[in-house]
Coordinates of C-alpha atoms in Angstrom, one line a residue:
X2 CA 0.0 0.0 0.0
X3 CA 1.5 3.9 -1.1
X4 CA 1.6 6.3 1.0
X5 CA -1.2 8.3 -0.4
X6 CA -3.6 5.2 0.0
X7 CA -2.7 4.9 3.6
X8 CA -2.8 8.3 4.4
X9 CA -6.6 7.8 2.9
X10 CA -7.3 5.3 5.3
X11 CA -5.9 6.3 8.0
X12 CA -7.9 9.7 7.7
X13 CA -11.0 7.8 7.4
X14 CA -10.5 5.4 10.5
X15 CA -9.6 8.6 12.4
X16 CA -12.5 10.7 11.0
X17 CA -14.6 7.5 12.4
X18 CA -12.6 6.7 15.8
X19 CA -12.4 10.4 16.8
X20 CA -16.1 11.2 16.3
X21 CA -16.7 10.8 20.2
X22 CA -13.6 13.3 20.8
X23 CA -15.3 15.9 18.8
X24 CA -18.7 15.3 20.4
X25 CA -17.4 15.8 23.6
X26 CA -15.4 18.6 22.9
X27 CA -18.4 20.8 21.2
X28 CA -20.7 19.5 23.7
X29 CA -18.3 21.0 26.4
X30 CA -17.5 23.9 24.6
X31 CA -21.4 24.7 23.9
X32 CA -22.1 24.5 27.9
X33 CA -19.2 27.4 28.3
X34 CA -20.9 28.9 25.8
X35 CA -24.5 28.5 27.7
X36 CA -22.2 30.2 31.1
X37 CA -20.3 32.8 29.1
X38 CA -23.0 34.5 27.0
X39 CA -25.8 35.3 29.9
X40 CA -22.6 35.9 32.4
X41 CA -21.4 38.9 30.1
X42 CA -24.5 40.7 31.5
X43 CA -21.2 42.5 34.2
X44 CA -20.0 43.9 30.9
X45 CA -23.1 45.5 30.1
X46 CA -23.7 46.8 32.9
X47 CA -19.8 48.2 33.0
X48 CA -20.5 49.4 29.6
X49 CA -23.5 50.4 28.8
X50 CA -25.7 50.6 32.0
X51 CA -28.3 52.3 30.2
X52 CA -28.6 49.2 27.6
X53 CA -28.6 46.4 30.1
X54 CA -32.3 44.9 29.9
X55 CA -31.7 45.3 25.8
X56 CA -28.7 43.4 25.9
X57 CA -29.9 41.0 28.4
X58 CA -32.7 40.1 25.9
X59 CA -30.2 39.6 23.3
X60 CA -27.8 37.4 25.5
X61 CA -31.1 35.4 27.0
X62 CA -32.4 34.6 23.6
X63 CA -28.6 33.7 22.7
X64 CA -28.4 31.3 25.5
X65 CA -31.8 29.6 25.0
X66 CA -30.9 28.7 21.3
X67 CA -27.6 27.5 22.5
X68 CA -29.4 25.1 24.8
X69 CA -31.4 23.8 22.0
X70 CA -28.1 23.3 19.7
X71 CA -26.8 21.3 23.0
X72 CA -29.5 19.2 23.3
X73 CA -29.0 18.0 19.8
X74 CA -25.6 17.3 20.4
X75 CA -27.1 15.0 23.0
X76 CA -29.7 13.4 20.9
X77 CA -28.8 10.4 18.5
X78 CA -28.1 12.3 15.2
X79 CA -25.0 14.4 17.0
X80 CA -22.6 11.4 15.7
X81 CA -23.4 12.3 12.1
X82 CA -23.8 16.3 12.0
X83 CA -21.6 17.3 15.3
X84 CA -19.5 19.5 12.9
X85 CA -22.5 21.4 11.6
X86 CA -23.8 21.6 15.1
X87 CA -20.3 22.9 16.2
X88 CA -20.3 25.8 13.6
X89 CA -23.5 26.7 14.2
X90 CA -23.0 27.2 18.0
X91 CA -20.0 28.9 17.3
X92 CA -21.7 31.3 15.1
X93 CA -24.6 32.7 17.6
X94 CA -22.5 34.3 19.9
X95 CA -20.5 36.1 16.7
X96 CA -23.8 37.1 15.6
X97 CA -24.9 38.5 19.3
X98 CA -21.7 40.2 19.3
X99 CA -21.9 41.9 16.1
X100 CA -25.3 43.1 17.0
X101 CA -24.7 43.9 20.4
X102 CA -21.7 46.4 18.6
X103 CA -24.2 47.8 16.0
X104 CA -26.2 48.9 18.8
X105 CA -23.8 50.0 20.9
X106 CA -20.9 52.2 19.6
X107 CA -20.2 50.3 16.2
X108 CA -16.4 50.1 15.5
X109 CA -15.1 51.7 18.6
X110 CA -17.3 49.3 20.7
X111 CA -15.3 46.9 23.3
X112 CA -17.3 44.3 22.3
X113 CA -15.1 43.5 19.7
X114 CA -12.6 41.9 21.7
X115 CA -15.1 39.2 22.4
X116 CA -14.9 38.7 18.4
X117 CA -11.2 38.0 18.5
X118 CA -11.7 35.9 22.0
X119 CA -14.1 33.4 20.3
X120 CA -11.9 33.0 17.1
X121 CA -9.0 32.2 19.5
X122 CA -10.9 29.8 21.0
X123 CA -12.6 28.1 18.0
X124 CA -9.2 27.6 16.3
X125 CA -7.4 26.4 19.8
X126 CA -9.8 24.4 21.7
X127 CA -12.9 23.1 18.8
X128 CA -12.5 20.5 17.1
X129 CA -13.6 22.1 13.7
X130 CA -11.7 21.6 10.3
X131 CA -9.7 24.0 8.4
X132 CA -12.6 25.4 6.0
X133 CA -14.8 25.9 8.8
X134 CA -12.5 28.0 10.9
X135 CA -11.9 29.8 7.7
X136 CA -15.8 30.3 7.1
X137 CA -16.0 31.4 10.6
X138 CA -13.4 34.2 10.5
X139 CA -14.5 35.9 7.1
X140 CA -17.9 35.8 8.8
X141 CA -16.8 37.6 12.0
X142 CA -14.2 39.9 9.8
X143 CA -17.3 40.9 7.3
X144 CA -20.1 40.9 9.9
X145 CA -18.0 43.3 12.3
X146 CA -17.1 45.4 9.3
X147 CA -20.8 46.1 7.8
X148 CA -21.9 46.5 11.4
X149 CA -19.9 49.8 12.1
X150 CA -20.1 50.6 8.8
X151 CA -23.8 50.7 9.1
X152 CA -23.7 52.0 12.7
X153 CA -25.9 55.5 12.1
X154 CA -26.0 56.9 15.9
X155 CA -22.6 58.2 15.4
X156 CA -19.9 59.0 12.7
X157 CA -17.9 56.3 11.1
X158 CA -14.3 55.8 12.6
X159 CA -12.8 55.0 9.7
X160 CA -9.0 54.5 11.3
X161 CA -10.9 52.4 14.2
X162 CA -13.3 50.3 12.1
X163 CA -10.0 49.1 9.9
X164 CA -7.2 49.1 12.4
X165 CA -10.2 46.6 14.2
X166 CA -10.8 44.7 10.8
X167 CA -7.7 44.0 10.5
X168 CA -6.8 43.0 14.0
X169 CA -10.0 40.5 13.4
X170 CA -8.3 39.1 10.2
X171 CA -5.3 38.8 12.2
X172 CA -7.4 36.5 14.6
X173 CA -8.7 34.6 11.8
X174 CA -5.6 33.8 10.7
X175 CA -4.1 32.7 13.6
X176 CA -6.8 30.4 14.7
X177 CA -6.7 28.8 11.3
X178 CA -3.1 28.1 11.6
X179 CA -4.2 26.8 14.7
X180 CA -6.5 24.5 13.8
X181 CA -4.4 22.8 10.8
X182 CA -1.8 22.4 13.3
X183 CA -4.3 21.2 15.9
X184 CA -5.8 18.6 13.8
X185 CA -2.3 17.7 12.2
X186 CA -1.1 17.0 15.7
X187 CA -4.4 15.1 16.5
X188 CA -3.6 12.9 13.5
X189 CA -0.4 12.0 14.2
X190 CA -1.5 11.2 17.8
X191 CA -3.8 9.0 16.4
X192 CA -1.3 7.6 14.1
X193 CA 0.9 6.9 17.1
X194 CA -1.7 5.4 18.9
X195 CA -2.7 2.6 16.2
X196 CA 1.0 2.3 15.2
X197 CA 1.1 0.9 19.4
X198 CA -1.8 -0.5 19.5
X199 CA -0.6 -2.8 16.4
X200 CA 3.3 -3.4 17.9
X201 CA 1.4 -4.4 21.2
X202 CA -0.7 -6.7 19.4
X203 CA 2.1 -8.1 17.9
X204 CA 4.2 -8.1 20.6
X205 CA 1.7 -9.9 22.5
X206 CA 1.7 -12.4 19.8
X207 CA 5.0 -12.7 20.0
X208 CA 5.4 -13.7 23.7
X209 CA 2.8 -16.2 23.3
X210 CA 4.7 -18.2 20.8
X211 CA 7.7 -17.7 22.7
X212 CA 6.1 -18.9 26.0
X213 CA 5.0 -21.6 23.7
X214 CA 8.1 -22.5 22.2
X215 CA 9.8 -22.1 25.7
X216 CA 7.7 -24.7 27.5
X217 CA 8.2 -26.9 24.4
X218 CA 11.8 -26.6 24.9
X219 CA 11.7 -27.4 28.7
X220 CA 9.4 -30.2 28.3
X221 CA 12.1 -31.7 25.7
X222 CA 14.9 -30.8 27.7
X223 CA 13.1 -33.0 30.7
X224 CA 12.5 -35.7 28.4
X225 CA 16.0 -35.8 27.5
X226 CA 17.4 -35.5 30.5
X227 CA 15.1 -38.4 31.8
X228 CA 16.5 -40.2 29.0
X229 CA 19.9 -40.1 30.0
X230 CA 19.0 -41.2 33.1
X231 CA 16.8 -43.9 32.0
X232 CA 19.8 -45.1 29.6
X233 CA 22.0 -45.6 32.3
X234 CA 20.1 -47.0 35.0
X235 CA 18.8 -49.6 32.5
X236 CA 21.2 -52.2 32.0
X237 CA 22.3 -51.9 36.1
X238 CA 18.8 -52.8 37.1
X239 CA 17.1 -54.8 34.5
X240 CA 20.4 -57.5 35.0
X241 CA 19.6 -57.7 38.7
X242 CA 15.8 -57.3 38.3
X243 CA 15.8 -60.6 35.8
X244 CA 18.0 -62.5 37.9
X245 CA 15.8 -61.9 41.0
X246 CA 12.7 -63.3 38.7
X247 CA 14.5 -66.4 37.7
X248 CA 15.4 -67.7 41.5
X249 CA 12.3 -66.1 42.6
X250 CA 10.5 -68.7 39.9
X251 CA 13.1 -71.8 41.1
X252 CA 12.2 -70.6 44.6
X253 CA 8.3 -70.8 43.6
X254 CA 8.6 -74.7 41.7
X255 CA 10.1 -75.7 44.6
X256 CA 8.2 -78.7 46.6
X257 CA 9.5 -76.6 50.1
X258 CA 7.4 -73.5 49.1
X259 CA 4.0 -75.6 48.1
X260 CA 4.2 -76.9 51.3
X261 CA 4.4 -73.6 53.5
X262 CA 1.4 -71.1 52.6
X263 CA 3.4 -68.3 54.5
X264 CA 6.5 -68.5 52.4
X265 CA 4.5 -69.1 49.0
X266 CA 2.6 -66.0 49.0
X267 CA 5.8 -64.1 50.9
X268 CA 7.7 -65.0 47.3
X269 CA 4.6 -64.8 45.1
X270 CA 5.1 -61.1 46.5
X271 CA 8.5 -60.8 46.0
X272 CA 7.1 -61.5 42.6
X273 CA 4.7 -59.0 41.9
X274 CA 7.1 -56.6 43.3
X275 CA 9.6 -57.1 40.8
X276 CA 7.0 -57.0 38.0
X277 CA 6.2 -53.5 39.4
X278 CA 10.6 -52.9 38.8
X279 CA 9.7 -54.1 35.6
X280 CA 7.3 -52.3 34.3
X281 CA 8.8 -49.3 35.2
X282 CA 12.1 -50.4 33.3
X283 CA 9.8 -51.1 30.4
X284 CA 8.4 -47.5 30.9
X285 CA 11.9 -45.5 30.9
X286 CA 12.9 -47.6 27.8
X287 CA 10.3 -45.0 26.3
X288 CA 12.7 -42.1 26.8
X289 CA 15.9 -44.0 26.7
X290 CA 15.2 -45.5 23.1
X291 CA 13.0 -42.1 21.4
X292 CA 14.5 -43.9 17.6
X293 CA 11.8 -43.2 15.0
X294 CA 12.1 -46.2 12.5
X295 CA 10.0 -49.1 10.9
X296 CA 7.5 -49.0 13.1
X297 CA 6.9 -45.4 13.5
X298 CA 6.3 -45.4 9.6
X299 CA 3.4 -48.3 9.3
X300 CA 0.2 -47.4 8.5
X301 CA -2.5 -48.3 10.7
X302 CA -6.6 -47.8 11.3
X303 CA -6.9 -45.6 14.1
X304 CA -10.4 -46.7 14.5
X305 CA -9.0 -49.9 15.3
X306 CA -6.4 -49.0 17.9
X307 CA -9.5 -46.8 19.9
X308 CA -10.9 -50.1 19.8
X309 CA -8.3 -52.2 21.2
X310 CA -7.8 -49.6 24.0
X311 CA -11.5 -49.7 24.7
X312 CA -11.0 -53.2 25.1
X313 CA -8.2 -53.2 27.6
X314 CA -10.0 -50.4 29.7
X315 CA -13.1 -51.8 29.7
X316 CA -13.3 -52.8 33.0
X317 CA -12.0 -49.2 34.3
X318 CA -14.7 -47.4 32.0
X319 CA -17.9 -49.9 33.7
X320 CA -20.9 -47.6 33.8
X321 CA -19.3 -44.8 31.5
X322 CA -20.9 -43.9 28.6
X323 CA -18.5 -43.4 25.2
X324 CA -18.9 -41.1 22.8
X325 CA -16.6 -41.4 19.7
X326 CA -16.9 -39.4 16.5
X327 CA -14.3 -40.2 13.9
X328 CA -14.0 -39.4 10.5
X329 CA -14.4 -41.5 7.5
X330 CA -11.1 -42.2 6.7
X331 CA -9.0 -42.9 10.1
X332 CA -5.7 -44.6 8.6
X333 CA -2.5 -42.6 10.4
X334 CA 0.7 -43.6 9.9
X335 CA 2.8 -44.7 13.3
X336 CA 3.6 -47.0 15.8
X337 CA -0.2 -48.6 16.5
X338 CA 0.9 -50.4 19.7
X339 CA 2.5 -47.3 21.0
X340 CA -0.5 -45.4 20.4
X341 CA -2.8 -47.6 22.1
X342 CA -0.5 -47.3 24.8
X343 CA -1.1 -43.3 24.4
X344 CA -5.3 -44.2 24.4
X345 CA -4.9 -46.8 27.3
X346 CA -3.8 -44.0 29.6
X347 CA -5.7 -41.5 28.6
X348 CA -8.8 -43.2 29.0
X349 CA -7.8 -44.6 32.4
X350 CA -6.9 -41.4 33.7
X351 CA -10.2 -40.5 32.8
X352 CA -12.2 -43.1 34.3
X353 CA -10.4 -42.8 37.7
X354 CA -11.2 -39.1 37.0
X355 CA -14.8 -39.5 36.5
X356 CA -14.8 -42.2 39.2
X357 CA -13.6 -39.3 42.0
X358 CA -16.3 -37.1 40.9
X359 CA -19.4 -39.8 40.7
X360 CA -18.2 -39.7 44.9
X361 CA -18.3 -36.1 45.5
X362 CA -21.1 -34.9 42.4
X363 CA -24.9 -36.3 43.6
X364 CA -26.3 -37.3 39.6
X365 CA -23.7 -37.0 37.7
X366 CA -23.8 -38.8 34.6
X367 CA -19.9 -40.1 33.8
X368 CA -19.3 -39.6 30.2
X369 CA -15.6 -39.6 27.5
X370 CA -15.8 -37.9 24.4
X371 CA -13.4 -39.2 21.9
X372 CA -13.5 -37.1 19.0
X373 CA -11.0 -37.0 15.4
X374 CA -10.8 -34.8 12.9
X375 CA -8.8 -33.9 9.6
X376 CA -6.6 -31.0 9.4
X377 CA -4.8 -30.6 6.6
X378 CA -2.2 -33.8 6.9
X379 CA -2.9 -34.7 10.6
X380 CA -5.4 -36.4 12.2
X381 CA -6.1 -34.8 15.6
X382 CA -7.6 -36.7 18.6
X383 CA -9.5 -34.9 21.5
X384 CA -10.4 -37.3 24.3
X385 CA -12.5 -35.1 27.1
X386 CA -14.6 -36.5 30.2
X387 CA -16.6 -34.5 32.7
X388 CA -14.4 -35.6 35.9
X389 CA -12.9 -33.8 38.6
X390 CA -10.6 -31.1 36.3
X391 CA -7.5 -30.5 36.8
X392 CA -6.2 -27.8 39.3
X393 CA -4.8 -24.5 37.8
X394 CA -1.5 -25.1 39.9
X395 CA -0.9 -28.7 38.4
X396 CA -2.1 -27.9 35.1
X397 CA 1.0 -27.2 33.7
X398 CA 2.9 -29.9 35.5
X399 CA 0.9 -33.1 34.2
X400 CA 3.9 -34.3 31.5
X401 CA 6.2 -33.8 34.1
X402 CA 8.1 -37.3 34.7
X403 CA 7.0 -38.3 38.4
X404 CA 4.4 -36.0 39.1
X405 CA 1.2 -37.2 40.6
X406 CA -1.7 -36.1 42.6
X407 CA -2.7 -39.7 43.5
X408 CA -1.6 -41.5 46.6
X409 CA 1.2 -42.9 47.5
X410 CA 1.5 -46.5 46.1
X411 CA -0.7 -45.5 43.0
X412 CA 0.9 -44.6 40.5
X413 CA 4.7 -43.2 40.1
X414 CA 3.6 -40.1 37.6
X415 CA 5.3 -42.1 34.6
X416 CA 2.1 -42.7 32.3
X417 CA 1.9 -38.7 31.2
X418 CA 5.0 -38.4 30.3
X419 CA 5.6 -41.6 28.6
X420 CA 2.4 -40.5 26.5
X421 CA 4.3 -37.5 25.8
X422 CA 7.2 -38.7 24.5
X423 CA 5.3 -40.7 22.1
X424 CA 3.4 -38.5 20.5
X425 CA 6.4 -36.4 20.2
X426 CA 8.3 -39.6 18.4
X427 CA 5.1 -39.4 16.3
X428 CA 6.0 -35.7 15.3
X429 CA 2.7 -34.3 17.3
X430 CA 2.3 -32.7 20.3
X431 CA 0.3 -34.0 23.7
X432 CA -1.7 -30.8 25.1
X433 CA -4.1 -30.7 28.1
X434 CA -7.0 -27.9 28.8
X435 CA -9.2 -28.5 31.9
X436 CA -11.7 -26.9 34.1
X437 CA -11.4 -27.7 37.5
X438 CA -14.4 -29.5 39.2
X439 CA -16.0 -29.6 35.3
X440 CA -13.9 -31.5 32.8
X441 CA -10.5 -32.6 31.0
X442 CA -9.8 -32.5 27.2
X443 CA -6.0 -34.4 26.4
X444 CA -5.0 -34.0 22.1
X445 CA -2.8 -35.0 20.2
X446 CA -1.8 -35.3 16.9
X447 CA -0.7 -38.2 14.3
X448 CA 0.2 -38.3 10.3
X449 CA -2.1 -39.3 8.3
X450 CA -1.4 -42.0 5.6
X451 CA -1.6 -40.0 2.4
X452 CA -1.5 -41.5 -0.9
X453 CA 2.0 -40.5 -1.9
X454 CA 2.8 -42.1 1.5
X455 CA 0.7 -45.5 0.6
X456 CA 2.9 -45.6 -2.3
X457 CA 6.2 -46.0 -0.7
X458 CA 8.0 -48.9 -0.8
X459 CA 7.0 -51.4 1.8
X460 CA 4.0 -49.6 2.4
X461 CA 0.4 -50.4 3.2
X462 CA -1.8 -49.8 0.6
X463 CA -4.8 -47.7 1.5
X464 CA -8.0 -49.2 0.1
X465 CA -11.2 -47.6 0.5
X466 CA -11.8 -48.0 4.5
X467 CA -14.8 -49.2 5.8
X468 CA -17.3 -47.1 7.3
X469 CA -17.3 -46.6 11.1
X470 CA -18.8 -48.9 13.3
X471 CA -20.6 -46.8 16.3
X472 CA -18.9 -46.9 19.4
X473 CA -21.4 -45.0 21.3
X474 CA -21.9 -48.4 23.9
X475 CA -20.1 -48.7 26.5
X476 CA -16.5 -49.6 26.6
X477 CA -17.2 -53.4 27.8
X478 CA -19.3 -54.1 25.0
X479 CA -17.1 -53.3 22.0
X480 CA -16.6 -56.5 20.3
X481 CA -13.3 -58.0 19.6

């Protein structure tokens, strides 16, 4: 965009922004006006005492039409003619004025400093455009001329009707130069104004994307860090973990053990314990080993992993109702197992969610959304519930390894951030966005399996997919 074309624009913005500025400014000016004309009745009666109750008639009638002029800069067309209604305002006391020298003592009359005083203050303080404080100063400088020209109770001063005349049109002048420099200044305070309003807009922008990209980075600086960790401690305690589940399994075959109740179920727990060590290896492998490869590339039926996770939660979700609403075409390219891993958590963190509030909500009704949908070459998965929220303090701390709000003994705060990780390995990102005390949304994003992708070697080709079963029962009764 030229400068002359945003010079246009901006004018017109300004012209529409700045239309309560000018209605407030003639509306305050008027109501001096409405004080100034009926208080100048002290100058009548210093200057022509003999005049007073003609003058007074002049400035009452004056004042009462000014009050009509500011009551329709009150009413609902002042937005659309406030510069007319300015002008005119600013005309009545001029033609009081005039009159008020005409009958007085025509050019040599006093009241002609209240001529130059009302130009002054049109030009300074109005908000009236350059043509109109133009219009208004030939009409005081003529009006003031023909009025002591015409005065007829005395001779005509010439020297004091043009030295006045002049001394008017210096007025004029000045509070035109006034107002262009007035409104000039007014513009370029409005430019100023948008000009901040538009780097603070963007500014604002700005930090958001880099608070963004900052928690981004700190979330895959403690992923990596984790995985450091996780890669060392691996090897040291799997070996001795292993180990401790083969003699644990002698110990358990052993004719000894069948015989003594108390010291089969003291190794049978021994046993489970180490499964726990286990599992929790198995989880840190997910940050030690983040190697996107074969089986991050397979295509897959998302459809068909939300069903197999339905399946293995579908004693957690009893008595929840499932809604799922997936597109046509579901096939995403990734690790499936992974991601049913991703679904399996999601949903039981859900159900234990939903199960807290059934205990402290009288008729609630537990319910998970799982909802997909297309974006350009994603497909991005929304799984919401109407459980306990999440608190605003923990809400940014959920994919933090090890944090929990569960007891102790019920979880070690692993399952979040292993979900995390995964999506990441998938390329997509694992948000959260809760209400406390209402509901939970988790999303996240996957690749879909495009056709150029089907057409890779050692691809999957994507035929036409079958259309959706419903899942709208409940999780226990999705067949196999």
């Amino acid at each position: 965009m030229d400068v002359p074309q945003l010079t246009t624009v901006l004018k017109a913005d300004y012209e529409t922004e700045l239309s309560e500025f000018r209605l407030a400014y003639s509306r305050a000016g008027c109501i001096v006006a409405c004080v100034l004309v009926p208080g100048g009745v002290g100058l009548d009666m210093a200057f022509y005492p003999d005049s007073v109750l003609r003058l007074g008639m002049a400035r009452g009638l004056t004042t009462v039409l000014l009050g009509g002029l500011l009551a329709l800069l009150y009413s609902r067309f002042a937005d659309k003619y406030v510069r007319v209604l300015t002008v005119v305002w600013l005309l009545l006391p001029q033609v009081m004025i005039v009159w008020m020298i005409y009958q007085t003592d025509g050019a040599v009359s006093p009241y002609v400093f209240g001529l130059s005083l009302a130009l002054y203050a049109s030009g300074i303080v109005m908000p009236i455009g350059l043509m109109q404080s133009v219009g208004l100063g030939a009409f005081t400088c003529l009006a003031y001329f023909l009025a002591g020209l015409l005065h007829v109770h005395a001779p005509v001063p010439g020297g004091a009707l043009v030295g006045n005349t002049i001394f008017l049109l210096f007025s004029a002048t000045a509070s035109s130069v006034c107002t262009v420099f007035n409104e000039r200044a007014r513009l370029k305070l409005f430019a100023l104004q948008r000009e901040v309003a538009e780097k603070n807009a963007s500014l604002q922008s700005t930090n958001q994307a880099l608070a963004q990209i900052k928690g981004m980075m700190m979330q895959q600086e403690k992923m990596a860090a984790l995985g450091t960790l996780s890669a060392g401690l691996l090897h040291e305690v799997n070996n001795p973990v292993n180990y401790s589940m083969m003699a644990l399994n002698m110990a358990l075959m052993d004719p000894a053990v069948a015989a003594s109740a108390d010291l089969k179920e003291s190794l049978t727990d021994a046993k489970d314990g180490m499964l726990r060590v286990q599992n929790i290896v198995t989880d840190l492998k997910t940050f030690a080993y983040q190697k996107p490869g074969g089986d991050g590339e397979r295509i897959f039926l998302f459809e068909k992993a939300l069903r197999s996770a339905l399946r293995l939660t579908g004693f957690e979700l009893k008595g929840v109702a499932m809604d799922t609403q997936l597109p046509l075409d579901t096939h995403v390219r990734g690790d499936e197992p992974a991601v049913i891993g991703v679904l399996v958590n999601l949903l039981g963190n859900a159900a234990l969610a939903l199960h807290k509030a059934a205990q402290s909500r009288a008729g609630l009704a537990p319910q998970i959304v799982v909802r997909a949908e297309r974006q350009g070459a994603r497909l991005f998965v929304h799984v919401r519930d109407n459980g306990t929220g999440i608190a605003p303090e923990n809400l940014e701390r959920v994919f933090e390894p090890f944090f929990t709000t569960r007891e102790v003994g019920q979880g070690l705060g692993l399952g979040l951030a292993v979900c995390y990780a995964i999506v990441q390995r998938h390329g997509g990102l694992l948000t959260v966005a809760s209400e406390e005390g209402a509901w939970t949304e988790f999303s996240f994003d996957l690749a879909l399996a495009t056709a150029d992708a089907a057409t890779e070697p050692g691809a999957v080709p994507a035929a036409t997919p079958p259309p959706p079963t419903p899942l709208g029962a409940s999780a226990g009764a999705v067949p196999a």
